[in-house]
Amino acid sequence: MRNLRNIRYNSWNPSTDLNGEIITSTCWDPAKDEVLCTFGPSEQDGNIRLVRISEHVRPSSIDIECQDVASWDAPSPNPDLAVDRVVNSHHFSDNLTTCLVLEGGDIVVVQESETLTPQDGVHIEIMGSIDEGITAASWSPDEELLAVATKANTVVFMSRSFDGITDMTMTTNDLKASKHVSVGWGKKETQFQGRGAKALRDPTIPEKVDQGVLNPDDDGSTIISWRGDGAYVAINSIEPGIRRVIRVYSRDGVLDSVSEPVDGMDGALSWRPSGNLVAGVQRLEDRVDVIFFERNGLRHGQFSLRPPEDRSLTKDRIRLEWNSDSTVLAVTLDDRIQLWSVSNYQWYLKQEILTHKQLHCLTWHPEKPLRFASAISGKLLLAEYIFEITRGSLTPPYDYGAIVVVDGKTIKITPFRTASVPPPMSLFELKASSPIIDVVFSPANTFMAILHQLGVSVYEWKVQALRSVTPSLVGSLAFTKDITGVDYTPLQITVTENSVVHCLGFEEGPVIQSHPFDRTTGEFSSNTSIFAGSMFGFVRLTQAGSTDVLVQDCLGRLHGVVNQQDELYSVRLPAQLPWSEVIDLAGNVIAIGLSRIGHLYANSRLLMKNCTSFLVTPAHLIVTTTNHLVKFIHLVDADNLEIPPDDPENDERCRNIERGARLVTAMPTYMSLVLQMPRGNLETIYPRAMVVAGIRQLIDAKDYRRAYSYCRTQRVDMNILYDHRPLQFLANVGLFLGQLRDVSYIDLFLSSLRNEDVTQTMYRDTKGVKNQESSEVTSNAVNGGSVNGSSLQGSSKVNTICDAVLSHLHSHKLKDHDTLQNIITANVCKVPPAYEDGLSVVSTLLQQDEQLAEKAVEHICFLADVNTLYDEALGLYHLDLALQVAQQSQRDPREYLPFIQNLHQLPELRRNFAIDDHLGRHEKALTHLYSIQAHKEAQDYTVKHALYAAALKMYRYDQPNLTILTGLYATYLESKSRFREAGLTHESLQDYTAATRCYRAAGTSCWRECLFTAQQQSPPLAPDALTDLATTLAEALYEAKDYASAATIHLDHLNSLKSAIPCLCKGYLFADAMRLAAQRGRPELLASAVDPGLADALSSSTEFFADCKAQLRAQVPRIAELRRKAAEDPLGFYEGERSGAAGGGDIPDDVSVAASSRVSTSASLFTRYTGKGGAGSVGTAGTGVSRATSKNRKREEKKRARGRKGTVYEEEYLVNSARRLVDRVEAARPDVQRLVFGLARRGMHERARALEGLAAEVTDACRVAVNEVFVVPDKNRGAEEGRDEEEDWRPMGADAVLYENLEAAWRKQEPPVITGLERLSLLGS
């Protein structure tokens, strides 16, 4: 689909002092991008003159400079050769050397100096000579070998230093080297021709076998051509008296193959650099063909050259030259150059350049594939082309997908919006009067202008019934000699919407001509022209309504020439970029340009370095990359253009494509993209980014019908129809339903709804513009607001939409079948489904139209589980409806018919009870029993299904039955071990015996209730039994360490002061113990009971503080030591000893503190304590055993909990132990204070003083430990590292345990609180 378009053209006329000499050879200096030409020798002058031609780009012009390099006499060394001839010239850029091979046999090397003036210090030397003479010579592509064919039918290979490597003799025996067996690839004979006798002929035997008959006009020339990799070389020469043959030699000089005989084969030869084809020429009686050979010498296809209309090609000297990337084959004739390209095995004539004079040679640039220099009689032609797809507008509604392919005088037009016609076919074909140079569309696709060698033709694009038809000719303009002159060369064309054609051509320099025309009459007005300076090509305009004409110069600047005045734009590109477009975003102009090496620019900003093609639509900049991805860049300011990452799985702006695919055109109206593969076939895709963007635009325009259609055909979640504009949707539900019309479409939409905002998940707007409407609806839903009068409080999105649809459907006065079907669907699709509402609609229909009701039943059974619907229908107590639903199921009628018949025979309330009991709705069934006064059955039903709460509520005003139910409930609670509630229930029934039993079983928390109900029993409980009960409760409270409650029972219920005082002392309640001893007049108990209690408490407290002191002395220094080791050598701390241990010195220096790769096999912080190997095993993925298992995690969690010494978890264990110790000391402080006070009251001052000192010492040690152990880490460090790990990678399995351990260390921990012990001044402390 690509055409060749000129982007640079210049010519140089030799000065008059050359006496009309012609250019005999040309070669490129790729390092300086200059051409070296030779003049002479000639019959008049035997000198050879070497000149260097260079172009200088200036803001206002492109000037050509000629510098003489050297000149010398070159008389013919062979008497049979009157005038010597330059057979080959080649320049070596690395040492500024030019090598000339002369026909007389001399090989001359011209060594230039490195100064600014090449002629200074030029060294000319004849490196060698071949006496027999030279017919052809060529350097290998790697510039290491020179292949020379001599007049003695020999081939000589020389090295770069011109040392002979090998030489071969071309003899007739070479023709036996290849035994050609052709199977007829690509031949007509091998194609299927029907069942006739002709089809029975052996296709491998051709009807006519060529004998290699020589063309009578053969010039007898020899041509050498290398393969692109330099491994093989082909030599086309005449085997005297036999035929013309192509010999293929290897780099070592070994004959590899010879070509099969071909009648009329000419001397032209060029090996395609990619290596698959060797091109030659065959002259037949009625035509001239370019033929192709494989390396083995067999024919492989051909195409016919197209002669000029005024003559044949019989006498033309034809030469072939492939360009460096094998995309263009240049065919040079006597007065023109034809540039051919191939796609899908079809050859296209892309350009025909008229030279008007004899063409001597053509040389392609070795590094710029489409730049060449051509020597013509009287001048040197320099030109450069690019491959560009000629496409129409991409702006809706003018995005017809118009593509034009140039083939000589024919253009093939395909509007892809009308028909996807694969090349080489097309939908329309138009012919011009001469070979076509350029084709262009106007910005809005109104006009199509064709530039050919003789003039301009303008066509108008026609559309009928949304389909493109053949364009109609508006007018034609012929170039006349009095205006253009003989030397005028048209190059490019553009046409505007206001009917003006601008043509860029070359006379003595670039010229832009303006040709206004009348679209009604087709007449062209008088033209005006301006000097183009360094401008080289028109720039495509994306804006459809634009009438501007922009031209880019060789410095990347943009010029406006619409009024034939050079107006310089403020935006520019960094350099000359062959592919460029200009976008106007509401006055913000952005120039997009692509360089030859794949750099894509927006103005002067480099967007990417791996772009292969791009398109610009009103919404996106679409690019393809060398990573075989197509990317969509939202069009915003040039500085804010965001390149999506290479993540096609998660980003809709990125998509995988076939390797080497290029963009052809885009049709935003159809949301499609056309790509061309390297072999030439086309593929139309519907990228998610374009589809979703198009659907959003259709929703904004309230075109729900087309939006729904694209969602359906492109498999886009239909929730976007609501989520993109929720308020708009709810306000236009009637419009939405009216546009869809089809009942099945509405059902499909309703059934696709779910409670998820797809604009925030799968179809998130990557442009960065937040959907304010969607967030507003979300906020209203959270706050209980309303949308369009419909409250969203407590309502999900699905229910909101279904309610809105139901509201609109119910507003219809006449409800047909389609409306009722949608009503049923809207009810069933709610969350949870409103089966009852849907079945109610069916129930209503059963009374009106049974046939319609039957269809409704079929529909609702299709939407939901039929068994669920059967239960719901039964729950409506509508047996006929339940029967209709059951008939749609797979149930056996013997199952449900008897059941329904039995229900028909029951009274209404009893039937309702049976239905609810069958459906498991027990509470509702209980209400029916209550209604029919079946109290005994209701009590049994309550016990059976544990419906006590509902039954008690129901019988709250029926005291007799309430009492029975309460007793049953108490028994139920007791059976479930809910003794406290059971005791309360029995107590409410005044069953104190059972209440006492339940309270006693409830444990120590109900000891007061238990003693109360025991004393309320009737008949009263025996004194011994009451004493046993109180004693049992006191002992249980003592064991539960509720010493105050146990003392209360001993004092109040057992009347035992002697037992109560030890209990109070055990609970450190010394003040109460001494008060009771004094109150009851028992002072002797102070010495016998209180003092021993004080002694016991002092002993236990002293032991406790001693243990705490020892623990602090052991753990705090150890924690400090561990932290010091971790700070000094974290790798040694977490990974093990780095010295002293076996293999410790072999730890690699790339061990990371945090494992940053899931596939890393190097050591990391998380690998030491999870491996199973020895010193060399780190338990990574290389062991073949996965650590990400629950078993390993549990094992590691046990290690962490133990905190064994020497493990990485030791510090965490010790810190937690210190925290618990401080908490215990703080909790013991009130008891210690009461103990010290009690000792002082009993005169035990020394003991009190000792205890107080010990407690103060431990408290101070705890304060020190808190300050040393619980150091708050750096907040920023913890946050940053935690965030990085969370974003990059989180370990799994056993590694996760260590990660959590370190994360806990980094996380801020509040230190425990320790308060000081209040000392008694009486003790003098």
Coordinates of C-alpha atoms in Angstrom, one line a residue, residues 781-1140:
A781 CA -25.1 6.7 46.8
V782 CA -22.8 6.7 49.8
N783 CA -24.5 9.7 51.5
G784 CA -28.1 8.6 50.6
G785 CA -28.6 11.3 48.0
S786 CA -30.9 10.9 45.0
V787 CA -30.4 11.0 41.2
N788 CA -33.3 12.0 39.1
G789 CA -35.6 11.7 42.0
S790 CA -34.7 8.1 42.6
S791 CA -33.2 7.5 46.0
L792 CA -30.0 5.6 46.0
Q793 CA -29.7 5.1 49.7
G794 CA -29.3 1.4 50.4
S795 CA -29.7 0.7 46.7
S796 CA -27.1 -0.8 44.4
K797 CA -26.3 0.3 40.9
V798 CA -28.1 -2.6 39.4
N799 CA -31.2 -2.0 41.4
T800 CA -31.1 1.7 40.5
I801 CA -31.1 0.9 36.8
C802 CA -33.7 -1.8 37.0
D803 CA -36.0 0.5 39.0
A804 CA -35.5 3.3 36.5
V805 CA -36.4 0.9 33.6
L806 CA -39.3 -0.5 35.5
S807 CA -40.6 3.0 36.3
H808 CA -40.6 3.8 32.6
L809 CA -42.1 0.5 31.5
H810 CA -44.9 0.7 34.0
S811 CA -45.8 4.2 32.8
H812 CA -47.0 2.6 29.5
K813 CA -50.7 2.5 29.4
L814 CA -50.8 -0.5 27.0
K815 CA -48.3 -3.2 27.9
D816 CA -47.6 -5.6 25.1
H817 CA -45.7 -8.9 25.3
D818 CA -42.3 -7.2 24.8
T819 CA -42.9 -4.7 27.5
L820 CA -44.0 -7.4 30.0
Q821 CA -40.9 -9.5 29.1
N822 CA -38.6 -6.5 29.8
I823 CA -40.5 -5.9 33.1
I824 CA -39.9 -9.6 34.1
T825 CA -36.2 -9.3 33.1
A826 CA -35.7 -6.1 35.1
N827 CA -37.1 -7.7 38.2
V828 CA -35.2 -11.0 37.9
C829 CA -31.9 -9.1 37.2
K830 CA -32.0 -7.2 40.5
V831 CA -29.5 -8.0 43.3
P832 CA -30.9 -10.0 45.0
P833 CA -33.4 -11.0 42.3
A834 CA -37.0 -9.9 42.9
Y835 CA -38.5 -13.2 41.9
E836 CA -41.8 -12.4 43.7
D837 CA -42.3 -9.2 41.7
G838 CA -41.5 -11.0 38.4
L839 CA -43.8 -13.9 39.3
S840 CA -46.5 -11.4 40.3
V841 CA -46.5 -10.1 36.7
V842 CA -46.9 -13.7 35.4
S843 CA -49.7 -14.3 38.0
T844 CA -51.5 -11.2 36.7
L845 CA -51.2 -12.5 33.1
L846 CA -52.6 -15.9 34.1
Q847 CA -55.9 -14.1 34.8
Q848 CA -55.9 -12.2 31.6
D849 CA -54.2 -14.2 28.8
E850 CA -53.1 -17.7 29.4
Q851 CA -51.1 -18.0 26.2
L852 CA -49.2 -14.8 27.0
A853 CA -48.7 -16.0 30.5
E854 CA -47.2 -19.3 29.2
K855 CA -44.6 -17.3 27.2
A856 CA -43.8 -15.2 30.2
V857 CA -43.3 -18.3 32.3
E858 CA -40.9 -19.7 29.7
H859 CA -39.0 -16.4 29.7
I860 CA -38.6 -16.2 33.5
C861 CA -37.6 -19.8 33.7
F862 CA -34.9 -19.1 31.1
L863 CA -33.6 -16.2 33.2
A864 CA -33.5 -18.0 36.6
D865 CA -33.1 -21.4 38.1
V866 CA -36.5 -23.2 37.6
N867 CA -36.3 -24.9 40.9
T868 CA -35.8 -21.6 42.7
L869 CA -38.8 -20.1 40.7
Y870 CA -40.9 -23.1 41.7
D871 CA -40.2 -22.5 45.4
E872 CA -40.9 -18.8 44.9
A873 CA -44.2 -19.5 43.1
L874 CA -45.2 -21.8 46.0
G875 CA -44.3 -19.0 48.4
L876 CA -46.8 -16.8 46.7
Y877 CA -49.5 -19.5 47.5
H878 CA -50.4 -19.5 43.8
L879 CA -50.7 -23.1 43.0
D880 CA -51.6 -22.6 39.3
L881 CA -48.5 -20.5 38.8
A882 CA -46.4 -23.1 40.6
L883 CA -47.8 -25.8 38.3
Q884 CA -46.9 -23.7 35.2
V885 CA -43.3 -23.2 36.5
A886 CA -43.0 -26.9 37.4
Q887 CA -44.0 -27.9 33.9
Q888 CA -41.0 -25.9 32.6
S889 CA -38.6 -27.9 34.8
Q890 CA -37.1 -31.3 34.4
R891 CA -39.0 -32.7 37.4
D892 CA -41.0 -35.8 37.2
P893 CA -44.7 -35.0 37.4
R894 CA -45.1 -37.8 39.8
E895 CA -43.2 -35.7 42.3
Y896 CA -45.0 -32.4 42.2
L897 CA -48.5 -33.3 41.0
P898 CA -49.6 -35.3 44.1
F899 CA -48.1 -32.6 46.3
I900 CA -50.0 -29.8 44.6
Q901 CA -53.2 -31.9 44.6
N902 CA -52.9 -32.4 48.3
L903 CA -52.5 -28.7 48.8
H904 CA -55.6 -28.0 46.9
Q905 CA -57.6 -30.2 49.4
L906 CA -56.4 -28.3 52.5
P907 CA -58.0 -25.2 53.9
E908 CA -56.3 -21.9 53.1
L909 CA -54.4 -21.3 56.3
R910 CA -53.5 -25.0 56.7
R911 CA -52.3 -24.9 53.0
N912 CA -50.2 -21.9 53.6
F913 CA -48.6 -23.6 56.7
A914 CA -47.9 -26.7 54.6
I915 CA -46.3 -24.6 51.8
D916 CA -44.1 -22.5 54.2
D917 CA -43.1 -25.7 56.1
H918 CA -42.1 -27.3 52.8
L919 CA -40.1 -24.3 51.8
G920 CA -38.3 -24.1 55.2
R921 CA -39.9 -20.8 56.1
H922 CA -40.6 -22.0 59.7
E923 CA -41.3 -18.6 61.3
K924 CA -43.9 -17.8 58.8
A925 CA -45.4 -21.3 59.1
L926 CA -45.6 -20.8 62.9
T927 CA -47.8 -17.7 62.3
H928 CA -50.2 -19.8 60.4
L929 CA -50.4 -22.3 63.3
Y930 CA -51.0 -19.4 65.6
S931 CA -53.8 -18.1 63.3
I932 CA -55.6 -21.4 63.4
Q933 CA -55.2 -21.7 67.2
A934 CA -53.2 -24.9 67.0
H935 CA -51.3 -24.1 70.2
K936 CA -50.1 -27.6 71.1
E937 CA -48.9 -28.1 67.5
A938 CA -47.3 -24.7 67.6
Q939 CA -45.4 -25.6 70.8
D940 CA -44.2 -28.8 69.2
Y941 CA -43.2 -27.0 66.0
T942 CA -41.4 -24.4 68.1
V943 CA -39.3 -27.1 69.9
K944 CA -38.7 -28.9 66.6
H945 CA -37.2 -25.8 64.8
A946 CA -36.0 -23.8 67.9
L947 CA -38.4 -20.9 67.1
Y948 CA -38.5 -19.7 70.7
A949 CA -37.8 -16.0 70.1
A950 CA -40.6 -15.8 67.4
A951 CA -43.0 -17.9 69.6
L952 CA -42.4 -15.8 72.7
K953 CA -43.0 -12.6 70.8
M954 CA -46.2 -14.1 69.2
Y955 CA -47.6 -15.3 72.6
R956 CA -46.5 -12.4 74.7
Y957 CA -50.2 -11.6 75.6
D958 CA -51.3 -15.2 76.0
Q959 CA -50.1 -16.0 79.5
P960 CA -50.9 -19.7 79.8
N961 CA -49.2 -20.5 76.5
L962 CA -46.4 -18.0 77.2
T963 CA -45.6 -19.9 80.5
I964 CA -45.4 -23.2 78.7
L965 CA -43.2 -21.8 76.0
T966 CA -41.0 -20.1 78.5
G967 CA -40.5 -23.4 80.3
L968 CA -39.6 -25.1 77.1
Y969 CA -37.2 -22.3 76.3
A970 CA -35.5 -22.7 79.7
T971 CA -35.0 -26.4 79.0
Y972 CA -33.6 -25.6 75.6
L973 CA -31.1 -23.1 77.0
E974 CA -30.0 -25.5 79.7
S975 CA -29.5 -28.2 77.0
K976 CA -27.3 -25.7 75.1
S977 CA -25.2 -25.0 78.2
R978 CA -26.4 -21.4 78.3
F979 CA -26.8 -21.7 82.1
R980 CA -26.9 -18.0 83.0
E981 CA -29.8 -17.3 80.6
A982 CA -31.5 -20.6 81.6
G983 CA -31.3 -19.6 85.3
L984 CA -32.8 -16.3 84.6
T985 CA -35.6 -18.0 82.6
H986 CA -36.3 -20.4 85.5
E987 CA -36.2 -17.6 88.0
S988 CA -38.8 -15.7 85.9
L989 CA -41.1 -18.8 86.3
Q990 CA -40.3 -18.8 90.1
D991 CA -38.7 -22.2 89.7
Y992 CA -35.9 -21.4 92.1
T993 CA -34.7 -25.0 92.4
A994 CA -33.9 -25.2 88.7
A995 CA -32.6 -21.6 88.8
T996 CA -30.2 -22.5 91.6
R997 CA -29.0 -25.5 89.6
C998 CA -28.4 -23.4 86.5
Y999 CA -26.7 -20.5 88.3
R1000 CA -24.4 -23.0 90.1
A1001 CA -23.5 -24.5 86.7
A1002 CA -22.8 -21.1 85.3
G1003 CA -19.7 -20.8 87.5
T1004 CA -18.3 -18.1 89.8
S1005 CA -19.8 -15.2 87.9
C1006 CA -23.3 -16.0 89.2
W1007 CA -22.5 -16.8 92.9
R1008 CA -24.7 -14.0 94.2
E1009 CA -27.7 -15.1 92.0
C1010 CA -27.1 -18.7 93.1
L1011 CA -27.2 -17.9 96.8
F1012 CA -30.3 -15.8 96.3
T1013 CA -32.3 -18.4 94.5
A1014 CA -31.2 -21.1 97.0
Q1015 CA -32.6 -19.0 99.9
Q1016 CA -35.9 -18.5 97.9
Q1017 CA -36.7 -22.1 97.5
S1018 CA -39.9 -23.5 98.8
P1019 CA -39.7 -25.6 100.9
P1020 CA -36.5 -23.9 102.1
L1021 CA -33.2 -25.6 101.6
A1022 CA -31.7 -27.5 104.6
P1023 CA -29.0 -25.5 106.6
D1024 CA -26.4 -28.1 105.9
A1025 CA -27.1 -28.1 102.2
L1026 CA -27.0 -24.3 102.1
T1027 CA -23.7 -24.3 104.0
D1028 CA -22.2 -26.9 101.6
L1029 CA -23.4 -24.7 98.6
A1030 CA -21.7 -21.6 100.1
T1031 CA -18.5 -23.5 101.0
T1032 CA -18.3 -24.8 97.4
L1033 CA -18.8 -21.4 95.9
A1034 CA -16.2 -19.9 98.2
E1035 CA -13.6 -22.5 97.3
A1036 CA -14.4 -21.9 93.6
L1037 CA -13.9 -18.1 94.0
Y1038 CA -10.6 -18.7 95.8
E1039 CA -9.4 -20.9 93.0
A1040 CA -10.5 -18.2 90.5
K1041 CA -8.4 -15.6 92.5
D1042 CA -11.5 -13.6 93.4
Y1043 CA -10.4 -13.3 97.0
A1044 CA -12.7 -10.5 97.9
S1045 CA -15.8 -12.4 96.9
A1046 CA -14.6 -15.6 98.7
A1047 CA -14.0 -13.5 101.8
T1048 CA -17.6 -12.1 101.5
I1049 CA -19.1 -15.6 101.4
H1050 CA -17.0 -16.8 104.4
L1051 CA -18.0 -13.7 106.4
D1052 CA -21.7 -13.3 105.4
H1053 CA -22.9 -16.8 104.7
L1054 CA -20.6 -19.0 106.7
N1055 CA -19.9 -16.6 109.6
S1056 CA -16.2 -17.6 109.6
L1057 CA -14.0 -14.5 110.2
K1058 CA -11.0 -16.7 110.6
S1059 CA -11.4 -18.0 107.0
A1060 CA -12.3 -14.6 105.6
I1061 CA -9.1 -12.7 106.8
P1062 CA -6.6 -15.1 105.0
C1063 CA -8.6 -14.6 101.8
L1064 CA -8.4 -10.8 102.1
C1065 CA -4.6 -11.1 102.8
K1066 CA -4.2 -13.3 99.8
G1067 CA -5.7 -10.5 97.7
Y1068 CA -3.4 -7.8 99.3
L1069 CA -6.5 -6.3 101.0
F1070 CA -4.7 -5.9 104.4
A1071 CA -6.7 -2.8 105.4
D1072 CA -10.0 -4.7 105.2
A1073 CA -8.6 -7.7 107.1
M1074 CA -7.4 -5.5 110.0
R1075 CA -10.7 -3.6 110.0
L1076 CA -12.8 -6.8 110.2
A1077 CA -10.6 -8.1 113.1
A1078 CA -11.2 -5.0 115.0
Q1079 CA -14.9 -4.8 114.1
R1080 CA -15.6 -8.3 115.3
G1081 CA -13.5 -7.9 118.5
R1082 CA -10.9 -10.5 117.5
P1083 CA -7.6 -8.6 117.9
E1084 CA -5.7 -11.9 118.3
L1085 CA -6.3 -12.5 114.6
L1086 CA -3.9 -9.7 113.8
A1087 CA -1.0 -11.8 114.9
S1088 CA -2.4 -15.2 113.9
A1089 CA -3.9 -14.4 110.5
V1090 CA -2.9 -10.9 109.3
D1091 CA 0.9 -11.1 110.1
P1092 CA 1.3 -14.5 108.3
G1093 CA -0.5 -13.1 105.3
L1094 CA 1.9 -10.1 105.3
A1095 CA 4.8 -12.4 105.4
D1096 CA 3.6 -14.6 102.6
A1097 CA 2.9 -11.6 100.4
L1098 CA 6.3 -10.1 101.2
S1099 CA 8.0 -13.4 100.2
S1100 CA 6.2 -13.7 96.8
S1101 CA 6.8 -10.0 96.0
T1102 CA 10.5 -10.2 96.8
E1103 CA 10.9 -13.3 94.6
F1104 CA 9.0 -11.6 91.8
F1105 CA 11.2 -8.5 91.8
A1106 CA 14.4 -10.6 92.0
D1107 CA 13.3 -12.6 88.9
C1108 CA 12.5 -9.3 87.0
K1109 CA 15.9 -7.9 88.0
A1110 CA 17.8 -10.9 86.7
Q1111 CA 15.8 -11.0 83.5
L1112 CA 16.5 -7.3 82.8
R1113 CA 20.3 -7.8 83.4
A1114 CA 20.4 -10.7 80.9
Q1115 CA 18.1 -9.5 78.1
V1116 CA 18.8 -5.7 77.8
P1117 CA 22.6 -6.1 77.0
R1118 CA 21.8 -9.0 74.6
I1119 CA 19.4 -6.8 72.7
A1120 CA 22.0 -4.0 72.5
E1121 CA 24.6 -6.5 71.2
L1122 CA 22.3 -7.9 68.5
R1123 CA 21.5 -4.4 67.3
R1124 CA 25.1 -3.4 67.2
K1125 CA 25.9 -6.5 65.1
A1126 CA 23.0 -5.8 62.7
A1127 CA 24.2 -2.2 62.3
E1128 CA 27.9 -3.0 61.8
D1129 CA 27.4 -5.9 59.4
P1130 CA 23.8 -6.4 58.2
L1131 CA 24.8 -9.2 55.8
G1132 CA 26.8 -11.0 58.4
F1133 CA 23.9 -10.7 60.8
Y1134 CA 21.2 -11.8 58.5
E1135 CA 23.2 -14.2 56.2
G1136 CA 25.6 -15.7 58.8
E1137 CA 29.2 -15.3 59.6
R1138 CA 31.3 -13.9 56.7
S1139 CA 34.5 -14.9 58.2
G1140 CA 35.6 -17.9 60.1

